[in-house]
Coordinates of C-alpha atoms and ligand atoms in Angstrom, one line a residue:
X1 CA 27.5 -17.4 -25.6
X2 CA 30.0 -18.6 -28.1
X3 CA 28.5 -18.9 -31.6
X4 CA 29.6 -22.5 -32.1
X5 CA 28.0 -23.6 -28.7
X6 CA 24.9 -21.6 -29.6
X7 CA 24.6 -23.8 -32.7
X8 CA 25.0 -27.0 -30.7
X9 CA 22.4 -25.7 -28.2
X10 CA 20.1 -24.9 -31.0
X11 CA 20.4 -28.4 -32.6
X12 CA 19.7 -30.0 -29.2
X13 CA 16.5 -27.9 -28.8
X14 CA 15.4 -28.9 -32.3
X15 CA 16.0 -32.6 -31.6
X16 CA 13.9 -32.4 -28.5
X17 CA 11.1 -30.4 -30.0
X18 CA 10.9 -31.8 -33.5
X19 CA 7.8 -33.9 -34.0
X20 CA 8.3 -37.6 -34.5
X21 CA 9.1 -38.0 -38.2
X22 CA 7.7 -40.7 -40.3
X23 CA 9.3 -44.1 -39.5
X24 CA 12.3 -44.3 -41.8
X25 CA 14.0 -47.5 -42.7
X26 CA 17.7 -47.8 -42.2
X27 CA 18.1 -47.9 -46.0
X28 CA 16.4 -44.5 -46.3
X29 CA 18.7 -43.0 -43.8
X30 CA 21.6 -44.4 -45.8
X31 CA 20.3 -43.0 -49.0
X32 CA 19.8 -39.6 -47.4
X33 CA 23.4 -39.6 -46.2
X34 CA 24.6 -40.6 -49.7
X35 CA 22.5 -37.8 -51.2
X36 CA 24.0 -35.4 -48.7
X37 CA 27.6 -36.4 -49.8
X38 CA 26.8 -36.0 -53.5
X39 CA 24.9 -32.7 -53.2
X40 CA 27.5 -31.1 -50.8
X41 CA 30.2 -32.0 -53.3
X42 CA 28.5 -30.9 -56.4
X43 CA 27.3 -27.6 -54.8
X44 CA 30.6 -26.9 -53.1
X45 CA 32.7 -23.8 -53.8
X46 CA 35.5 -25.9 -55.4
X47 CA 33.1 -26.6 -58.4
X48 CA 32.4 -22.9 -58.8
X49 CA 28.8 -23.3 -59.9
X50 CA 29.4 -26.0 -62.6
X51 CA 29.2 -23.6 -65.5
X52 CA 28.9 -25.4 -68.9
X53 CA 32.4 -26.0 -70.3
X54 CA 34.2 -24.9 -67.1
X55 CA 36.7 -26.6 -64.9
X56 CA 33.9 -27.0 -62.3
X57 CA 31.8 -28.8 -64.9
X58 CA 34.7 -31.2 -65.6
X59 CA 35.2 -31.9 -61.9
X60 CA 31.5 -32.6 -61.5
X61 CA 31.7 -34.9 -64.5
X62 CA 34.7 -36.9 -63.0
X63 CA 32.7 -37.4 -59.8
X64 CA 29.6 -38.6 -61.6
X65 CA 31.7 -41.0 -63.8
X66 CA 33.5 -42.3 -60.7
X67 CA 30.1 -43.0 -59.1
X68 CA 29.0 -45.1 -62.1
X69 CA 32.3 -47.0 -62.3
X70 CA 32.2 -47.8 -58.6
X71 CA 28.7 -49.3 -59.0
X72 CA 29.8 -51.3 -62.1
X73 CA 27.6 -49.2 -64.4
X74 CA 29.4 -49.0 -67.8
X75 CA 29.5 -46.1 -70.3
X76 CA 27.1 -45.5 -73.1
X77 CA 28.6 -46.4 -76.5
X78 CA 32.2 -46.9 -75.0
X79 CA 32.3 -43.4 -73.5
X80 CA 30.9 -41.8 -70.4
X81 CA 31.7 -38.3 -71.8
X82 CA 29.6 -37.1 -74.7
X83 CA 30.9 -33.6 -75.6
X84 CA 29.0 -31.2 -77.8
X85 CA 30.0 -27.9 -79.4
X86 CA 27.8 -24.9 -79.3
X87 CA 27.8 -21.2 -80.0
X88 CA 27.0 -18.8 -77.1
X89 CA 27.5 -15.1 -77.1
X90 CA 30.0 -13.0 -79.0
X91 CA 33.6 -11.9 -78.5
X92 CA 36.1 -9.4 -79.9
X93 CA 38.8 -11.0 -82.1
X94 CA 42.3 -9.8 -81.3
X95 CA 43.0 -8.4 -84.7
X96 CA 40.4 -5.6 -84.0
X97 CA 42.0 -2.1 -84.2
X98 CA 40.4 1.2 -83.4
X99 CA 42.5 4.2 -84.5
X100 CA 41.7 7.8 -84.0
X101 CA 44.2 10.0 -85.9
X102 CA 47.5 8.1 -85.5
X103 CA 46.6 6.6 -82.2
X104 CA 45.7 3.0 -81.8
X105 CA 43.3 2.8 -78.8
X106 CA 43.6 0.5 -75.9
X107 CA 40.6 -1.9 -76.2
X108 CA 40.4 -2.3 -72.4
X109 CA 40.3 1.3 -71.2
X110 CA 39.8 3.6 -74.2
X111 CA 37.5 2.1 -76.8
X112 CA 35.7 -1.1 -77.8
X113 CA 33.4 -2.3 -80.6
X114 CA 29.7 -2.8 -79.7
X115 CA 28.7 -6.5 -79.8
X116 CA 26.2 -5.7 -82.6
X117 CA 28.9 -4.1 -84.7
X118 CA 29.6 -5.5 -88.2
X119 CA 32.8 -7.3 -88.9
X120 CA 34.2 -4.7 -91.3
X121 CA 37.0 -2.3 -92.0
X122 CA 36.2 1.4 -92.7
X123 CA 38.1 4.6 -92.4
X124 CA 37.3 8.2 -92.9
X125 CA 37.1 11.7 -91.4
X126 CA 35.2 12.3 -88.2
X127 CA 34.1 15.3 -86.4
X128 CA 31.8 15.3 -83.3
X129 CA 28.1 15.5 -84.2
X130 CA 28.6 15.9 -88.0
X131 CA 26.5 13.4 -89.8
X132 CA 26.9 13.2 -93.6
X133 CA 25.8 10.5 -96.0
X134 CA 28.6 8.2 -96.8
X135 CA 30.8 9.1 -93.8
X136 CA 31.6 7.8 -90.3
X137 CA 29.4 9.5 -87.8
X138 CA 30.6 10.6 -84.4
X139 CA 27.7 10.8 -81.9
X140 CA 27.6 11.9 -78.3
X141 CA 26.0 9.0 -76.4
X142 CA 24.6 11.2 -73.7
X143 CA 22.5 14.3 -74.3
X144 CA 23.8 16.1 -71.2
X145 CA 25.5 15.6 -67.8
X146 CA 22.2 14.4 -66.2
X147 CA 21.8 11.6 -68.7
X148 CA 25.4 10.6 -68.2
X149 CA 24.7 10.3 -64.5
X150 CA 21.5 8.5 -64.8
X151 CA 21.9 4.9 -63.7
X152 CA 18.7 3.8 -65.5
X153 CA 19.9 5.1 -68.9
X154 CA 20.1 2.1 -71.2
X155 CA 23.2 3.0 -73.1
X156 CA 23.2 -0.2 -75.2
X157 CA 19.7 0.2 -76.3
X158 CA 20.3 3.9 -77.1
X159 CA 23.3 3.1 -79.2
X160 CA 21.5 0.2 -81.0
X161 CA 18.5 2.3 -81.9
X162 CA 20.6 5.3 -83.1
X163 CA 22.8 2.9 -85.1
X164 CA 19.9 1.5 -87.0
X165 CA 18.6 4.9 -87.7
X166 CA 22.1 6.2 -88.8
X167 CA 22.5 3.2 -91.1
X168 CA 19.3 4.1 -92.8
X169 CA 20.6 7.7 -93.3
X170 CA 23.9 6.6 -94.9
X171 CA 26.4 6.3 -92.1
X172 CA 29.3 4.0 -93.0
X173 CA 30.4 3.6 -89.4
X174 CA 29.7 5.1 -86.0
X175 CA 31.9 6.3 -83.1
X176 CA 29.8 6.9 -80.0
X177 CA 31.6 8.9 -77.4
X178 CA 31.2 9.9 -73.7
X179 CA 31.7 13.7 -73.5
X180 CA 30.6 13.9 -69.8
X181 CA 32.4 11.2 -67.9
X182 CA 29.5 8.8 -67.0
X183 CA 29.7 7.0 -63.7
X184 CA 28.2 4.0 -65.5
X185 CA 29.9 3.8 -68.9
X186 CA 28.9 0.8 -71.1
X187 CA 31.2 -2.2 -71.6
X188 CA 31.3 -4.9 -74.2
X189 CA 28.3 -7.1 -73.8
X190 CA 28.9 -10.5 -75.5
X191 CA 25.5 -11.7 -74.4
X192 CA 23.5 -8.9 -76.0
X193 CA 20.6 -10.1 -78.0
X194 CA 20.8 -7.2 -80.4
X195 CA 21.3 -8.5 -84.0
X196 CA 24.4 -7.4 -85.9
X197 CA 24.1 -4.3 -88.1
X198 CA 26.0 -3.8 -91.4
X199 CA 28.4 -1.1 -90.3
X200 CA 31.2 -1.0 -87.6
X201 CA 30.2 0.6 -84.4
X202 CA 32.6 1.6 -81.5
X203 CA 32.4 3.4 -78.2
X204 CA 35.0 5.9 -77.1
X205 CA 35.4 6.3 -73.4
X206 CA 35.5 9.7 -71.8
X207 CA 39.3 9.4 -71.2
X208 CA 39.9 8.6 -74.9
X209 CA 37.5 11.4 -76.0
X210 CA 39.4 14.0 -74.0
X211 CA 42.8 12.6 -75.1
X212 CA 42.4 12.1 -78.8
X213 CA 39.5 14.2 -80.0
X214 CA 40.3 18.0 -80.3
X215 CA 37.6 20.4 -79.3
X216 CA 35.5 21.3 -82.4
X217 CA 36.6 25.0 -82.3
X218 CA 40.2 24.0 -83.0
X219 CA 39.1 22.7 -86.4
X220 CA 38.9 26.3 -87.6
X221 CA 36.0 28.6 -88.4
X222 CA 34.0 26.2 -90.5
X223 CA 33.6 23.6 -87.8
X224 CA 30.7 21.9 -89.5
X225 CA 33.0 20.1 -92.0
X226 CA 35.4 17.4 -90.9
X227 CA 39.0 18.3 -91.6
X228 CA 41.7 16.0 -92.8
X229 CA 43.8 15.0 -89.8
X230 CA 41.2 13.5 -87.6
X231 CA 40.7 10.2 -89.2
X232 CA 38.9 7.2 -87.7
X233 CA 40.1 3.8 -88.8
X234 CA 37.9 1.0 -87.6
X235 CA 39.0 -2.5 -88.3
X236 CA 36.5 -4.6 -86.4
X237 CA 36.1 -8.4 -86.1
X238 CA 33.4 -9.8 -83.8
X239 CA 32.9 -13.5 -83.7
X240 CA 30.4 -15.9 -82.1
X241 CA 32.0 -17.7 -79.1
X242 CA 32.3 -21.4 -79.6
X243 CA 32.2 -23.5 -76.5
X244 CA 32.1 -27.2 -75.5
X245 CA 29.9 -28.8 -72.9
X246 CA 29.9 -32.4 -71.9
X247 CA 27.0 -34.8 -71.2
X248 CA 27.8 -37.8 -69.1
X249 CA 26.0 -41.1 -70.1
X250 CA 26.0 -44.5 -68.5
X251 CA 24.2 -47.6 -69.7
X252 CA 22.8 -50.9 -68.6
X253 CA 22.4 -53.1 -71.6
X254 CA 19.8 -55.8 -71.1
X255 CA 19.7 -56.7 -74.8
X256 CA 16.1 -55.5 -74.7
X257 CA 14.5 -53.9 -77.8
X258 CA 13.7 -50.6 -76.1
X259 CA 15.6 -48.3 -73.8
X260 CA 14.4 -46.2 -70.9
X261 CA 16.1 -42.8 -70.5
X262 CA 16.5 -41.4 -67.0
X263 CA 18.0 -37.9 -66.9
X264 CA 19.0 -34.9 -64.9
X265 CA 21.2 -31.9 -65.8
X266 CA 24.3 -31.3 -63.7
X267 CA 25.4 -27.9 -65.1
X268 CA 24.5 -24.6 -63.3
X269 CA 25.2 -20.9 -63.6
X270 CA 28.9 -20.6 -62.5
X271 CA 29.1 -17.0 -61.3
X272 CA 26.2 -15.9 -63.4
X273 CA 28.5 -15.1 -66.4
X274 CA 26.0 -16.4 -69.0
X275 CA 23.0 -14.5 -67.7
X276 CA 19.8 -16.0 -66.2
X277 CA 21.0 -15.3 -62.7
X278 CA 18.4 -13.7 -60.4
X279 CA 21.0 -12.4 -58.0
X280 CA 21.0 -8.6 -57.9
X281 CA 24.4 -7.9 -56.2
X282 CA 27.2 -6.4 -58.2
X283 CA 30.1 -8.6 -57.0
X284 CA 30.0 -11.9 -58.9
X285 CA 29.3 -14.9 -56.6
X286 CA 29.3 -18.6 -57.0
X287 CA 25.8 -19.9 -57.8
X288 CA 25.9 -23.3 -56.0
X289 CA 22.9 -24.8 -57.6
X290 CA 22.2 -27.4 -54.8
X291 CA 18.5 -27.8 -55.7
X292 CA 19.1 -26.7 -59.3
X293 CA 20.2 -29.4 -60.1
X294 CA 22.7 -31.1 -57.8
X295 CA 19.5 -32.6 -56.3
X296 CA 18.4 -34.2 -59.6
X297 CA 21.9 -35.3 -60.4
X298 CA 22.3 -37.1 -57.0
X299 CA 18.8 -38.6 -57.4
X300 CA 19.7 -39.9 -60.8
X301 CA 22.9 -41.6 -59.4
X302 CA 20.9 -43.2 -56.6
X303 CA 18.2 -44.5 -59.0
X304 CA 21.0 -45.8 -61.4
X305 CA 22.6 -47.7 -58.5
X306 CA 19.2 -49.1 -57.5
X307 CA 18.4 -50.2 -61.1
X308 CA 21.8 -51.9 -61.3
X309 CA 21.2 -53.8 -58.1
X310 CA 17.6 -54.6 -58.8
X311 CA 18.0 -57.8 -60.9
X312 CA 14.4 -58.1 -61.9
X313 CA 14.5 -54.9 -64.0
X314 CA 15.5 -56.5 -67.2
X315 CA 12.7 -55.7 -69.8
X316 CA 14.2 -52.5 -70.9
X317 CA 17.8 -51.2 -71.3
X318 CA 18.5 -48.3 -69.1
X319 CA 20.3 -45.2 -70.2
X320 CA 21.3 -42.6 -67.5
X321 CA 22.2 -39.1 -68.8
X322 CA 23.6 -36.3 -66.7
X323 CA 23.1 -33.3 -69.1
X324 CA 25.2 -30.2 -69.3
X325 CA 24.2 -26.9 -71.1
X326 CA 20.6 -27.1 -69.7
X327 CA 20.8 -23.6 -68.2
X328 CA 21.9 -22.2 -71.6
X329 CA 18.7 -23.5 -73.3
X330 CA 18.6 -27.4 -73.0
X331 CA 21.7 -27.5 -75.1
X332 CA 23.0 -30.8 -73.7
X333 CA 19.8 -32.8 -74.2
X334 CA 19.1 -31.3 -77.7
X335 CA 22.6 -32.3 -78.8
X336 CA 22.5 -35.7 -77.2
X337 CA 19.2 -36.5 -79.0
X338 CA 20.6 -35.3 -82.3
X339 CA 24.1 -36.8 -82.1
X340 CA 23.1 -40.1 -80.7
X341 CA 20.1 -40.5 -82.9
X342 CA 17.7 -41.0 -80.0
X343 CA 14.3 -41.8 -81.5
X344 CA 10.8 -42.9 -80.6
X345 CA 11.2 -46.3 -82.2
X346 CA 13.9 -47.4 -79.7
X347 CA 13.1 -45.3 -76.7
X348 CA 10.3 -46.4 -74.3
X349 CA 10.1 -43.2 -72.3
X350 CA 12.2 -40.4 -70.7
X351 CA 12.0 -39.5 -67.0
X352 CA 13.6 -36.2 -66.0
X353 CA 14.4 -34.8 -62.6
X354 CA 15.2 -31.1 -62.2
X355 CA 15.0 -29.5 -58.8
X356 CA 13.7 -32.3 -56.6
X357 CA 15.5 -31.3 -53.3
X358 CA 13.0 -28.8 -51.8
X359 CA 10.0 -31.0 -50.9
X360 CA 8.0 -28.8 -48.6
X361 CA 7.3 -30.7 -45.4
X362 CA 3.9 -29.1 -44.8
X363 CA 2.4 -29.1 -48.3
X364 CA 4.2 -32.3 -49.6
X365 CA 3.7 -30.9 -53.1
X366 CA 5.3 -32.7 -56.0
X367 CA 4.8 -31.5 -59.6
X368 CA 4.6 -34.0 -62.3
X369 CA 5.0 -32.8 -65.9
X370 CA 4.4 -34.5 -69.2
X371 CA 1.3 -36.5 -67.9
X372 CA -0.4 -35.9 -71.3
X373 CA 2.4 -37.5 -73.3
X374 CA 1.2 -41.0 -72.7
X375 CA -1.9 -42.8 -71.5
X376 CA 0.5 -44.9 -69.4
X377 CA 1.0 -42.0 -67.0
X378 CA -2.7 -41.8 -66.2
X379 CA -2.7 -45.2 -64.8
X380 CA 0.2 -44.3 -62.5
X381 CA -1.9 -41.6 -60.9
X382 CA -4.9 -43.7 -60.3
X383 CA -3.3 -45.1 -57.2
X384 CA -3.4 -42.3 -54.5
X385 CA 0.0 -41.4 -53.2
X386 CA 0.5 -41.2 -49.4
X387 CA 3.7 -39.2 -49.5
X388 CA 2.8 -36.4 -52.0
X389 CA 0.2 -34.0 -52.9
X390 CA 0.7 -34.3 -56.7
X391 CA 0.0 -31.5 -59.0
X392 CA 0.1 -32.4 -62.7
X393 CA 1.0 -30.5 -65.9
X394 CA 0.0 -32.4 -69.0
X395 CA 2.4 -30.7 -71.5
X396 CA 5.5 -32.5 -72.8
X397 CA 7.1 -29.1 -73.2
X398 CA 8.6 -27.6 -70.1
X399 CA 11.5 -25.7 -68.7
X400 CA 13.9 -28.7 -68.7
X401 CA 15.6 -31.5 -70.7
X402 CA 12.6 -33.8 -71.2
X403 CA 11.3 -31.3 -73.7
X404 CA 14.1 -32.4 -76.2
X405 CA 12.8 -36.0 -76.0
X406 CA 9.2 -35.0 -76.2
X407 CA 10.0 -33.3 -79.5
X408 CA 11.2 -36.7 -80.8
X409 CA 7.8 -38.2 -80.1
X410 CA 8.9 -39.9 -76.9
X411 CA 6.6 -40.1 -73.8
X412 CA 8.2 -38.0 -71.0
X413 CA 7.7 -37.5 -67.3
X414 CA 9.1 -34.6 -65.3
X415 CA 9.5 -34.4 -61.5
X416 CA 9.9 -31.1 -59.7
X417 CA 9.4 -30.2 -56.0
X418 CA 8.7 -26.5 -56.8
X419 CA 10.4 -23.2 -57.0
X420 CA 11.6 -21.1 -54.1
X421 CA 13.3 -17.8 -53.3
X422 CA 16.8 -19.1 -53.7
X423 CA 16.1 -20.2 -57.3
X424 CA 19.0 -19.1 -59.6
X425 CA 20.7 -17.3 -56.8
X426 CA 24.0 -18.0 -54.9
X427 CA 21.9 -18.9 -51.9
X428 CA 20.7 -22.2 -53.5
X429 CA 23.0 -24.2 -51.2
X430 CA 23.3 -27.7 -49.9
X431 CA 22.1 -27.2 -46.4
X432 CA 18.7 -26.0 -47.6
X433 CA 18.0 -29.4 -49.2
X434 CA 15.3 -31.6 -47.7
X435 CA 17.2 -34.9 -47.7
X436 CA 14.5 -37.2 -46.3
X437 CA 12.1 -35.5 -48.6
X438 CA 14.3 -36.2 -51.6
X439 CA 14.6 -39.9 -50.5
X440 CA 10.8 -40.0 -50.9
X441 CA 11.0 -38.6 -54.4
X442 CA 13.6 -41.2 -55.3
X443 CA 11.5 -44.0 -53.9
X444 CA 8.6 -42.7 -56.0
X445 CA 10.8 -42.7 -59.1
X446 CA 11.9 -46.2 -58.4
X447 CA 8.3 -47.3 -58.0
X448 CA 7.5 -45.8 -61.4
X449 CA 10.5 -47.4 -63.1
X450 CA 9.6 -50.8 -61.5
X451 CA 6.0 -50.7 -62.6
X452 CA 6.9 -49.5 -66.1
X453 CA 9.4 -52.3 -66.5
X454 CA 6.5 -54.8 -66.4
X455 CA 4.5 -52.8 -68.9
X456 CA 4.7 -52.8 -72.7
X457 CA 6.3 -49.8 -74.4
X458 CA 4.1 -46.8 -73.6
X459 CA 2.2 -45.1 -76.4
X460 CA 3.0 -41.5 -77.2
X461 CA 0.4 -38.8 -77.4
X462 CA 1.1 -35.1 -78.4
X463 CA 0.0 -32.5 -75.9
X464 CA -1.3 -29.0 -76.4
X465 CA 1.3 -26.3 -76.0
X466 CA -0.4 -23.4 -74.1
X467 CA 2.3 -20.9 -73.2
X468 CA 4.4 -19.7 -76.0
X469 CA 6.5 -16.9 -74.4
X470 CA 5.6 -14.0 -72.2
X471 CA 5.4 -11.2 -74.8
X472 CA 1.9 -10.1 -75.6
X473 CA 1.2 -9.4 -79.2
X474 CA -2.1 -8.9 -81.0
X475 CA -1.3 -12.0 -83.0
X476 CA 0.4 -15.3 -82.4
X477 CA 2.1 -17.6 -84.9
X478 CA 1.9 -20.6 -82.6
X479 CA 5.5 -21.8 -82.7
X480 CA 8.1 -22.5 -80.0
X481 CA 11.2 -20.8 -81.2
X482 CA 14.7 -22.3 -80.6
X483 CA 16.3 -19.6 -78.5
X484 CA 19.7 -21.1 -78.9
X485 CA 19.7 -21.0 -82.7
X486 CA 22.1 -18.3 -83.9
X487 CA 22.6 -18.9 -87.6
X488 CA 20.1 -16.4 -89.0
X489 CA 16.3 -16.7 -89.0
X490 CA 14.2 -18.3 -86.3
X491 CA 14.3 -22.1 -86.0
X492 CA 11.1 -23.7 -85.1
X493 CA 11.3 -26.1 -82.1
X494 CA 7.6 -26.9 -81.8
X495 CA 4.3 -26.1 -83.5
X496 CA 1.1 -25.6 -81.6
X497 CA -2.1 -27.3 -82.9
X498 CA -4.7 -25.1 -84.6
X499 CA -2.5 -22.0 -84.8
X500 CA -1.5 -20.0 -87.9
X501 CA 1.9 -21.6 -88.2
X502 CA 0.5 -25.1 -88.2
X503 CA -2.3 -24.1 -90.6
X504 CA 0.3 -22.6 -92.9
X505 CA 2.2 -25.9 -92.9
X506 CA 5.2 -24.8 -90.9
X507 CA 7.0 -27.8 -89.4
X508 CA 9.4 -28.4 -86.5
X509 CA 12.9 -27.8 -87.8
X510 CA 11.9 -25.1 -90.3
X511 CA 13.8 -21.8 -90.2
X512 CA 11.6 -18.7 -90.6
X513 CA 13.5 -16.2 -92.7
X514 CA 10.8 -13.7 -93.8
X515 CA 7.5 -12.6 -92.5
X516 CA 5.5 -10.3 -94.8
X517 CA 8.0 -7.8 -96.0
X518 CA 10.3 -8.2 -93.1
X519 CA 13.5 -10.3 -93.2
X520 CA 14.0 -12.3 -90.1
X521 CA 17.5 -12.3 -88.9
X522 CA 16.8 -13.7 -85.4
X523 CA 14.4 -13.4 -82.4
X524 CA 14.5 -9.6 -82.4
X525 CA 13.4 -9.0 -86.0
X526 CA 10.9 -11.9 -85.5
X527 CA 9.3 -10.1 -82.6
X528 CA 9.3 -6.8 -84.4
X529 CA 7.7 -8.4 -87.5
X530 CA 5.0 -10.1 -85.4
X531 CA 4.2 -6.8 -83.7
X532 CA 3.3 -5.3 -87.1
X533 CA 0.3 -7.7 -87.7
X534 CA -3.2 -7.7 -86.2
X535 CA -5.8 -10.4 -85.9
X536 CA -7.2 -11.5 -89.3
X537 CA -4.2 -10.2 -91.4
X538 CA -3.2 -12.3 -94.3
X539 CA 0.5 -12.4 -95.4
X540 CA 3.2 -14.8 -96.5
X541 CA 5.9 -16.5 -94.5
X542 CA 9.2 -17.8 -96.0
X543 CA 10.8 -20.7 -94.4
X544 CA 13.9 -22.8 -95.1
X545 CA 13.3 -26.6 -94.9
X546 CA 16.3 -28.9 -95.6
X547 CA 18.0 -26.2 -97.5
X548 CA 15.0 -25.4 -99.7
X549 CA 13.1 -22.1 -99.5
X550 CA 9.4 -22.2 -99.3
X551 CA 6.8 -19.4 -99.3
X552 CA 3.7 -20.3 -97.4
X553 CA 0.4 -18.3 -97.2
X554 CA -0.3 -17.3 -93.6
X555 CA -3.4 -16.0 -91.9
X556 CA -3.5 -14.7 -88.4
X557 CA -6.5 -15.9 -86.4
X558 CA -9.3 -13.6 -85.5
Ligands
ZN1 ZN1 18.1 -23.7 -63.6

């Protein structure tokens, strides 16, 4: 049988044997079809996974803006596009030169600086495996042929650890080299989380090593001393990569004192270039992000069109935000809140939809987050819901953009139909979406928006933050670090109740720069510092607050 016919046959069988679905109104069918159009477009190959700052993100943004325009929903503060600048990863600046002897090496095939290298210029004699105080060291990356052929050997970690050690012993620069011809040589990793060191560090490929570095015995009898003639000249500049993402915001101004924010992120992982992909193949593939979060983006558009049409909803203003940069650490929502001065005085509540397209038809499970952020949400749940088996999470802090609003003291609500095996993989595609199921989610959101429009501005309540990272230490400080912060130190995004940080007086927005004797450059040194303490230890923590340094006494709980 021909494959196309087989499909037709298969559909026919399905139609006959499928159980009678719940009676759907014509309007629901229309909504499901519209959702299908939007999600198929946003998750299509032509948008290439909607990576933040990419052409695909721009196309998705155009589509979203067009939708708002067609429904007569105007822009927020005169512009639909609200761009934000951010720093993500590192890159090699073109002026970088690596010279061995008189040869300038090709930065593609012969040598490259490590992403944790200092931006610095040094030159001096080198000789393989000679390590003297005050000179550039030349170190064989692999101990032997076996190590060079070991796919599990973590070259970057090995080089980072040795660099830190070499730095302590007076090396002024390091040239790592591959003497064995590894099948898996390292390459420049701009996303490395290793913090910068104080000396230039480069890697020499096997080809370059053979081509430019003479065998030690040709240096003469006393091969332990570097000779003039083999000079390394390392002029390295590494910079942080600056990028631009764009939030899309539309607004219905009812001249009301308070505004309701409805949001969903529309960015996704592109081809996985920025990390956080769970795809294990080697060939880069488009991550379609149909559920994550074309589903929420489409739902937001449908809800916006409904709010616009529903003339009775006039007690609040309505702000619809399609965030970008979510996958890189809630960057779009953080920047929007900051740049547009979103505050708890003018904002009634924020409702966020992230991954609402995979309602399971047998469990009907819907997760509601942020329930603890306002007593108003409790009354919502008193009425039993026929469509969903609702599981609740009280915390205002979660893995999506509502978190940025919760940190401003705004009640939040987060809707999510649950995770699945296609999560953050290229296989999160449009034909796996449960369209009638998503229509039910949208109707539920509309029900909430409608009910809340008749209620006074909801009160905010802070929630307990339970999970603060997966790493197990003997002690905890009780902060939520800002993982996107890259300007030195650890920026505090949230502080847990009754934990050492809170007791010491650390506040949201503080930058931790020293813990005990250890200077904190970033997350890595923060984790290392934390691992040195045990329960009951007393020490001091230094923070920067509004440019001022403060030293606070700190006690780890028993
Ligand atoms: Zn995601």
